[in-house]
Amino acid sequence: MLQKRQIVHYKENGYLVVEDAVKGETLNELRRVTDAFLEQARSVSTSNDVFDLAEGHTAEQPKVNRIRVPDRQHPAYSSMMRSSTVLDIVADLIGPNIRFDHSKLNCKPAGGGATIEWHQDWAFYPQTNDDMLSINVMLDDCAAENGPLSVIPGSHMGPIFDHHDDGWFVGAINPEVAGFDASSAVALTGPAGSITVHHVRAVHGSSESRSGRPRSLLNLNYAAADTWPLLTPERSVPLTEDPDAFESLIVRGEATIVPRLADVPVRLPVPGARLGSIFQQQSAFIGRSFGAEE
């Protein structure tokens, strides 16, 4: 799937954009299914196992931050998670033995959508090595004005920044304290069907949407099969207590019970307030990186 120059770009910068990777009826079905879920959200008044709702959500004006674990919600999502379109990209970047980690579908409705402060995924779930990445399938055209994912090039080779505030893990970097230069950030834009990739240690975030168009990203996260969680037991339970679950998460290649230990920087996400999704965890930080929401 990937050309050598794309692989080199990812290794040097920690991100990649592959335009028009998902096409035709596959993309159309993902969009239809997502629209149906967002319509279903009109009948929900509080966040639940399916929807993470934004402040101000109503039946008349639904505002959904996230569809939780979409690969368990509909076959269209689970099919994309296991598709060769995605797995060929993953294999080119982290090798042939691949474990699926988790999924989510992040939404920004037209004229709004939550800010996601600068953060590193690695801060939430450190592992025995950092051969982990995040795939995002653009379900809508994504331009600069509708809150695209932005990544700081090369940050995946740097330190793990502190994601704490007043002693609690909040899932956000205070840019004033961290001292990194956010002016180098690159917005990952493209037409619907494009795929973005970012390394688990890459610093990234997104502003609120300022356009009249929605922006939905199907987020699929993968790790090399010999990458194992260091701290969060809930992530490793399916791997250790249920043989069928263990095998089901190996989406390509072979499983292993021998973790590969790498010399990588780690900060543990403790003590954690455990307020829920990243939107709740970062609530006290909103506006520090991208300006106050209107």
Short mmCIF file of C-alpha atoms in Angstrom, two decimals:
data_model
loop_
_atom_site.label_atom_id
_atom_site.label_comp_id
_atom_site.label_asym_id
_atom_site.label_seq_id
_atom_site.Cartn_x
_atom_site.Cartn_y
_atom_site.Cartn_z
CA MET A 1 0.00 0.00 0.00
CA LEU A 2 2.67 2.52 0.99
CA GLN A 3 5.58 3.76 -1.08
CA LYS A 4 9.05 3.97 0.40
CA ARG A 5 8.90 7.78 0.57
CA GLN A 6 5.69 7.55 2.62
CA ILE A 7 7.26 5.14 5.08
CA VAL A 8 10.30 7.40 5.43
CA HIS A 9 8.04 10.42 5.96
CA TYR A 10 6.17 8.62 8.74
CA LYS A 11 9.34 7.48 10.48
CA GLU A 12 10.82 10.99 10.35
CA ASN A 13 7.70 13.01 11.15
CA GLY A 14 5.40 10.67 13.06
CA TYR A 15 2.40 11.16 10.80
CA LEU A 16 1.15 10.42 7.30
CA VAL A 17 -1.81 11.27 5.08
CA VAL A 18 -2.96 8.77 2.44
CA GLU A 19 -5.59 10.42 0.25
CA ASP A 20 -8.55 8.56 -1.25
CA ALA A 21 -7.67 5.27 0.46
CA VAL A 22 -11.30 4.30 1.13
CA LYS A 23 -13.59 4.66 -1.86
CA GLY A 24 -16.92 3.87 -3.46
CA GLU A 25 -19.55 1.83 -1.67
CA THR A 26 -17.27 1.13 1.31
CA LEU A 27 -17.04 4.84 2.09
CA ASN A 28 -20.71 5.41 1.33
CA GLU A 29 -21.75 2.66 3.72
CA LEU A 30 -19.56 4.04 6.52
CA ARG A 31 -21.15 7.44 6.03
CA ARG A 32 -24.70 6.05 5.94
CA VAL A 33 -24.13 4.07 9.13
CA THR A 34 -22.59 7.08 10.88
CA ASP A 35 -25.47 9.35 9.82
CA ALA A 36 -27.91 6.78 11.21
CA PHE A 37 -26.12 6.73 14.56
CA LEU A 38 -26.07 10.52 14.74
CA GLU A 39 -29.79 10.57 13.98
CA GLN A 40 -30.35 7.98 16.72
CA ALA A 41 -28.58 10.31 19.16
CA ARG A 42 -31.60 12.63 18.99
CA SER A 43 -33.43 10.19 21.27
CA VAL A 44 -30.64 10.14 23.88
CA SER A 45 -30.43 12.80 26.57
CA THR A 46 -27.29 11.69 28.44
CA SER A 47 -24.05 10.00 27.48
CA ASN A 48 -24.20 6.21 27.48
CA ASP A 49 -22.32 3.14 26.22
CA VAL A 50 -22.77 4.28 22.62
CA PHE A 51 -22.68 8.08 22.65
CA ASP A 52 -20.45 10.65 24.30
CA LEU A 53 -22.66 13.73 24.08
CA ALA A 54 -21.44 17.32 23.99
CA GLU A 55 -22.71 20.13 26.18
CA GLY A 56 -25.87 21.62 24.73
CA HIS A 57 -27.03 18.43 23.05
CA THR A 58 -30.76 18.34 22.34
CA ALA A 59 -33.10 16.32 20.16
CA GLU A 60 -33.51 19.32 17.90
CA GLN A 61 -29.78 20.03 17.70
CA PRO A 62 -27.86 16.82 18.42
CA LYS A 63 -24.25 17.31 19.45
CA VAL A 64 -22.18 14.13 19.62
CA ASN A 65 -18.52 14.18 20.59
CA ARG A 66 -17.97 10.49 20.02
CA ILE A 67 -19.50 7.17 19.07
CA ARG A 68 -17.87 4.77 21.49
CA VAL A 69 -16.17 1.49 20.40
CA PRO A 70 -17.69 1.61 16.89
CA ASP A 71 -16.19 -1.75 15.90
CA ARG A 72 -18.65 -3.30 18.37
CA GLN A 73 -21.58 -1.14 17.26
CA HIS A 74 -21.89 -2.06 13.57
CA PRO A 75 -20.34 -4.52 11.07
CA ALA A 76 -19.36 -1.67 8.73
CA TYR A 77 -16.92 -0.38 11.33
CA SER A 78 -15.54 -3.79 12.31
CA SER A 79 -15.09 -4.65 8.62
CA MET A 80 -13.03 -1.51 8.09
CA MET A 81 -10.99 -2.32 11.21
CA ARG A 82 -10.01 -5.67 9.63
CA SER A 83 -9.77 -4.48 6.03
CA SER A 84 -6.64 -4.92 3.94
CA THR A 85 -6.90 -1.21 3.08
CA VAL A 86 -6.06 -0.39 6.70
CA LEU A 87 -3.95 -3.40 7.69
CA ASP A 88 -1.61 -3.10 4.71
CA ILE A 89 -0.75 0.42 5.87
CA VAL A 90 -0.30 -0.72 9.47
CA ALA A 91 1.90 -3.66 8.44
CA ASP A 92 4.17 -1.40 6.38
CA LEU A 93 4.76 0.76 9.47
CA ILE A 94 4.92 -1.63 12.45
CA GLY A 95 5.39 -5.10 10.95
CA PRO A 96 3.37 -8.18 9.98
CA ASN A 97 2.08 -9.25 13.42
CA ILE A 98 -0.66 -6.83 14.42
CA ARG A 99 -2.92 -6.53 17.46
CA PHE A 100 -6.03 -4.37 17.34
CA ASP A 101 -6.18 -2.15 20.43
CA HIS A 102 -9.33 -0.02 20.42
CA SER A 103 -11.60 2.19 18.33
CA LYS A 104 -13.69 5.34 18.55
CA LEU A 105 -15.47 7.64 16.13
CA ASN A 106 -14.86 11.31 16.86
CA CYS A 107 -17.40 13.82 15.58
CA LYS A 108 -17.45 17.56 15.15
CA PRO A 109 -20.93 18.78 14.15
CA ALA A 110 -21.37 21.63 11.69
CA GLY A 111 -20.62 24.94 13.38
CA GLY A 112 -19.07 23.46 16.49
CA GLY A 113 -17.39 20.45 18.00
CA ALA A 114 -15.13 20.07 20.98
CA THR A 115 -11.53 21.20 21.10
CA ILE A 116 -9.02 18.44 21.83
CA GLU A 117 -6.01 19.88 23.63
CA TRP A 118 -2.45 18.89 22.79
CA HIS A 119 -1.72 15.39 24.05
CA GLN A 120 0.12 12.15 23.33
CA ASP A 121 -1.83 8.89 23.17
CA TRP A 122 1.15 7.21 24.83
CA ALA A 123 0.42 9.18 28.00
CA PHE A 124 -2.90 7.35 28.39
CA TYR A 125 -1.68 3.79 27.81
CA PRO A 126 2.10 3.25 28.00
CA GLN A 127 3.25 -0.16 26.78
CA THR A 128 6.36 -2.30 26.61
CA ASN A 129 7.39 -0.73 23.31
CA ASP A 130 6.01 2.07 21.16
CA ASP A 131 5.20 0.22 17.94
CA MET A 132 1.67 1.58 18.13
CA LEU A 133 -0.21 3.89 15.81
CA SER A 134 -3.56 5.46 15.20
CA ILE A 135 -5.45 5.24 11.91
CA ASN A 136 -8.11 7.85 11.18
CA VAL A 137 -10.51 7.34 8.28
CA MET A 138 -12.00 10.66 7.15
CA LEU A 139 -15.73 10.14 6.65
CA ASP A 140 -16.14 13.76 5.53
CA ASP A 141 -13.99 16.21 3.62
CA CYS A 142 -11.63 17.69 6.18
CA ALA A 143 -10.25 21.20 5.66
CA ALA A 144 -8.49 23.68 7.92
CA GLU A 145 -11.72 25.35 9.02
CA ASN A 146 -13.52 22.27 10.34
CA GLY A 147 -11.21 21.25 13.14
CA PRO A 148 -8.76 18.79 11.56
CA LEU A 149 -6.32 16.72 13.54
CA SER A 150 -3.03 18.62 13.87
CA VAL A 151 0.32 16.95 14.60
CA ILE A 152 3.68 18.40 15.65
CA PRO A 153 6.24 16.82 13.27
CA GLY A 154 9.01 14.83 14.92
CA SER A 155 7.43 14.96 18.37
CA HIS A 156 7.17 11.16 18.40
CA MET A 157 10.94 11.02 18.89
CA GLY A 158 10.91 13.49 21.77
CA PRO A 159 9.95 13.38 25.43
CA ILE A 160 6.68 12.24 26.95
CA PHE A 161 5.21 15.47 28.27
CA ASP A 162 3.45 15.77 31.59
CA HIS A 163 -0.33 15.39 31.19
CA HIS A 164 -1.14 16.28 34.82
CA ASP A 165 -2.75 19.34 36.38
CA ASP A 166 -2.63 20.03 40.10
CA GLY A 167 -1.32 16.51 40.65
CA TRP A 168 -4.05 14.71 38.64
CA PHE A 169 -3.76 13.10 35.24
CA VAL A 170 -6.01 15.14 32.92
CA GLY A 171 -4.92 13.91 29.49
CA ALA A 172 -3.67 17.29 28.28
CA ILE A 173 -0.33 19.07 27.92
CA ASN A 174 -0.03 22.60 29.23
CA PRO A 175 1.93 24.17 26.33
CA GLU A 176 3.23 26.98 28.51
CA VAL A 177 4.77 24.53 30.95
CA ALA A 178 5.94 21.99 28.36
CA GLY A 179 7.68 24.63 26.31
CA PHE A 180 7.24 23.04 22.88
CA ASP A 181 6.67 25.09 19.73
CA ALA A 182 3.14 24.50 18.51
CA SER A 183 3.70 26.80 15.52
CA SER A 184 5.23 23.87 13.64
CA ALA A 185 1.99 21.86 13.82
CA VAL A 186 0.65 20.42 10.57
CA ALA A 187 -3.09 20.13 9.96
CA LEU A 188 -3.96 16.73 8.46
CA THR A 189 -6.54 17.57 5.82
CA GLY A 190 -7.96 15.74 2.83
CA PRO A 191 -11.07 14.58 1.01
CA ALA A 192 -13.47 12.05 2.48
CA GLY A 193 -11.97 8.58 2.29
CA SER A 194 -8.47 9.75 3.13
CA ILE A 195 -6.58 8.03 5.94
CA THR A 196 -4.28 9.74 8.41
CA VAL A 197 -1.76 7.90 10.56
CA HIS A 198 0.01 9.16 13.65
CA HIS A 199 2.50 7.55 16.00
CA VAL A 200 1.40 6.83 19.57
CA ARG A 201 3.96 9.32 20.92
CA ALA A 202 3.20 12.13 18.45
CA VAL A 203 1.85 15.33 20.01
CA HIS A 204 -1.51 16.14 18.45
CA GLY A 205 -4.82 17.89 19.02
CA SER A 206 -7.59 19.71 17.19
CA SER A 207 -9.43 23.02 17.38
CA GLU A 208 -13.19 23.41 17.33
CA SER A 209 -14.83 23.41 13.92
CA ARG A 210 -15.57 26.81 12.43
CA SER A 211 -17.34 25.61 9.31
CA GLY A 212 -20.90 24.72 8.41
CA ARG A 213 -19.86 21.15 7.59
CA PRO A 214 -19.54 18.17 9.93
CA ARG A 215 -16.28 16.32 10.45
CA SER A 216 -16.25 12.68 11.51
CA LEU A 217 -13.17 10.49 11.92
CA LEU A 218 -13.24 6.73 12.42
CA ASN A 219 -10.30 6.14 14.74
CA LEU A 220 -8.69 2.67 14.75
CA ASN A 221 -5.68 1.90 16.94
CA TYR A 222 -3.17 -0.91 16.45
CA ALA A 223 -0.01 -2.26 18.04
CA ALA A 224 2.63 -4.80 17.17
CA ALA A 225 1.58 -8.18 18.60
CA ASP A 226 4.50 -8.13 21.05
CA THR A 227 3.45 -4.74 22.48
CA TRP A 228 1.76 -5.19 25.86
CA PRO A 229 0.18 -2.72 28.33
CA LEU A 230 2.29 -1.61 31.27
CA LEU A 231 -0.34 -0.28 33.60
CA THR A 232 -3.98 -0.38 32.56
CA PRO A 233 -5.40 -3.80 33.49
CA GLU A 234 -8.67 -3.30 31.62
CA ARG A 235 -6.77 -3.24 28.34
CA SER A 236 -4.97 -6.53 29.00
CA VAL A 237 -7.85 -8.57 30.47
CA PRO A 238 -9.15 -9.75 27.06
CA LEU A 239 -5.60 -10.81 26.23
CA THR A 240 -5.08 -12.87 29.35
CA GLU A 241 -8.41 -14.33 30.49
CA ASP A 242 -10.17 -15.43 27.31
CA PRO A 243 -8.30 -17.44 24.62
CA ASP A 244 -10.91 -16.54 21.99
CA ALA A 245 -10.67 -12.84 22.79
CA PHE A 246 -6.88 -13.07 22.68
CA GLU A 247 -6.96 -14.53 19.19
CA SER A 248 -9.69 -12.18 17.95
CA LEU A 249 -7.52 -9.14 18.62
CA ILE A 250 -4.71 -10.48 16.44
CA VAL A 251 -5.94 -9.09 13.14
CA ARG A 252 -2.90 -10.12 11.10
CA GLY A 253 0.03 -12.47 11.65
CA GLU A 254 0.71 -14.39 14.86
CA ALA A 255 0.14 -13.75 18.54
CA THR A 256 2.85 -13.96 21.18
CA ILE A 257 2.99 -14.05 24.97
CA VAL A 258 6.55 -12.71 24.96
CA PRO A 259 6.50 -8.91 25.17
CA ARG A 260 9.24 -6.93 23.50
CA LEU A 261 10.84 -4.52 25.97
CA ALA A 262 12.18 -1.31 24.45
CA ASP A 263 14.02 1.62 25.98
CA VAL A 264 11.25 4.18 25.58
CA PRO A 265 10.27 7.11 27.83
CA VAL A 266 7.23 6.53 30.02
CA ARG A 267 5.10 8.65 32.34
CA LEU A 268 2.29 6.85 34.13
CA PRO A 269 -1.26 8.29 34.00
CA VAL A 270 -1.66 8.24 37.78
CA PRO A 271 -3.23 9.40 39.91
CA GLY A 272 -6.11 9.73 37.50
CA ALA A 273 -9.38 11.51 38.08
CA ARG A 274 -11.07 8.94 35.79
CA LEU A 275 -13.75 11.37 34.70
CA GLY A 276 -14.58 9.42 31.57
CA SER A 277 -13.55 10.21 28.00
CA ILE A 278 -10.85 12.64 26.98
CA PHE A 279 -13.51 15.33 26.64
CA GLN A 280 -14.27 15.17 30.36
CA GLN A 281 -10.64 14.68 31.37
CA GLN A 282 -9.53 17.78 29.49
CA SER A 283 -12.48 19.97 30.50
CA ALA A 284 -10.42 22.22 32.79
CA PHE A 285 -7.85 22.75 30.03
CA ILE A 286 -10.09 23.72 27.11
CA GLY A 287 -8.86 26.86 25.41
CA ARG A 288 -5.24 26.74 26.57
CA SER A 289 -3.89 25.45 23.26
CA PHE A 290 -6.33 26.60 20.60
CA GLY A 291 -8.09 29.58 22.18
CA ALA A 292 -11.40 29.74 23.97
CA GLU A 293 -14.38 28.17 22.26
CA GLU A 294 -16.98 30.57 20.94
#
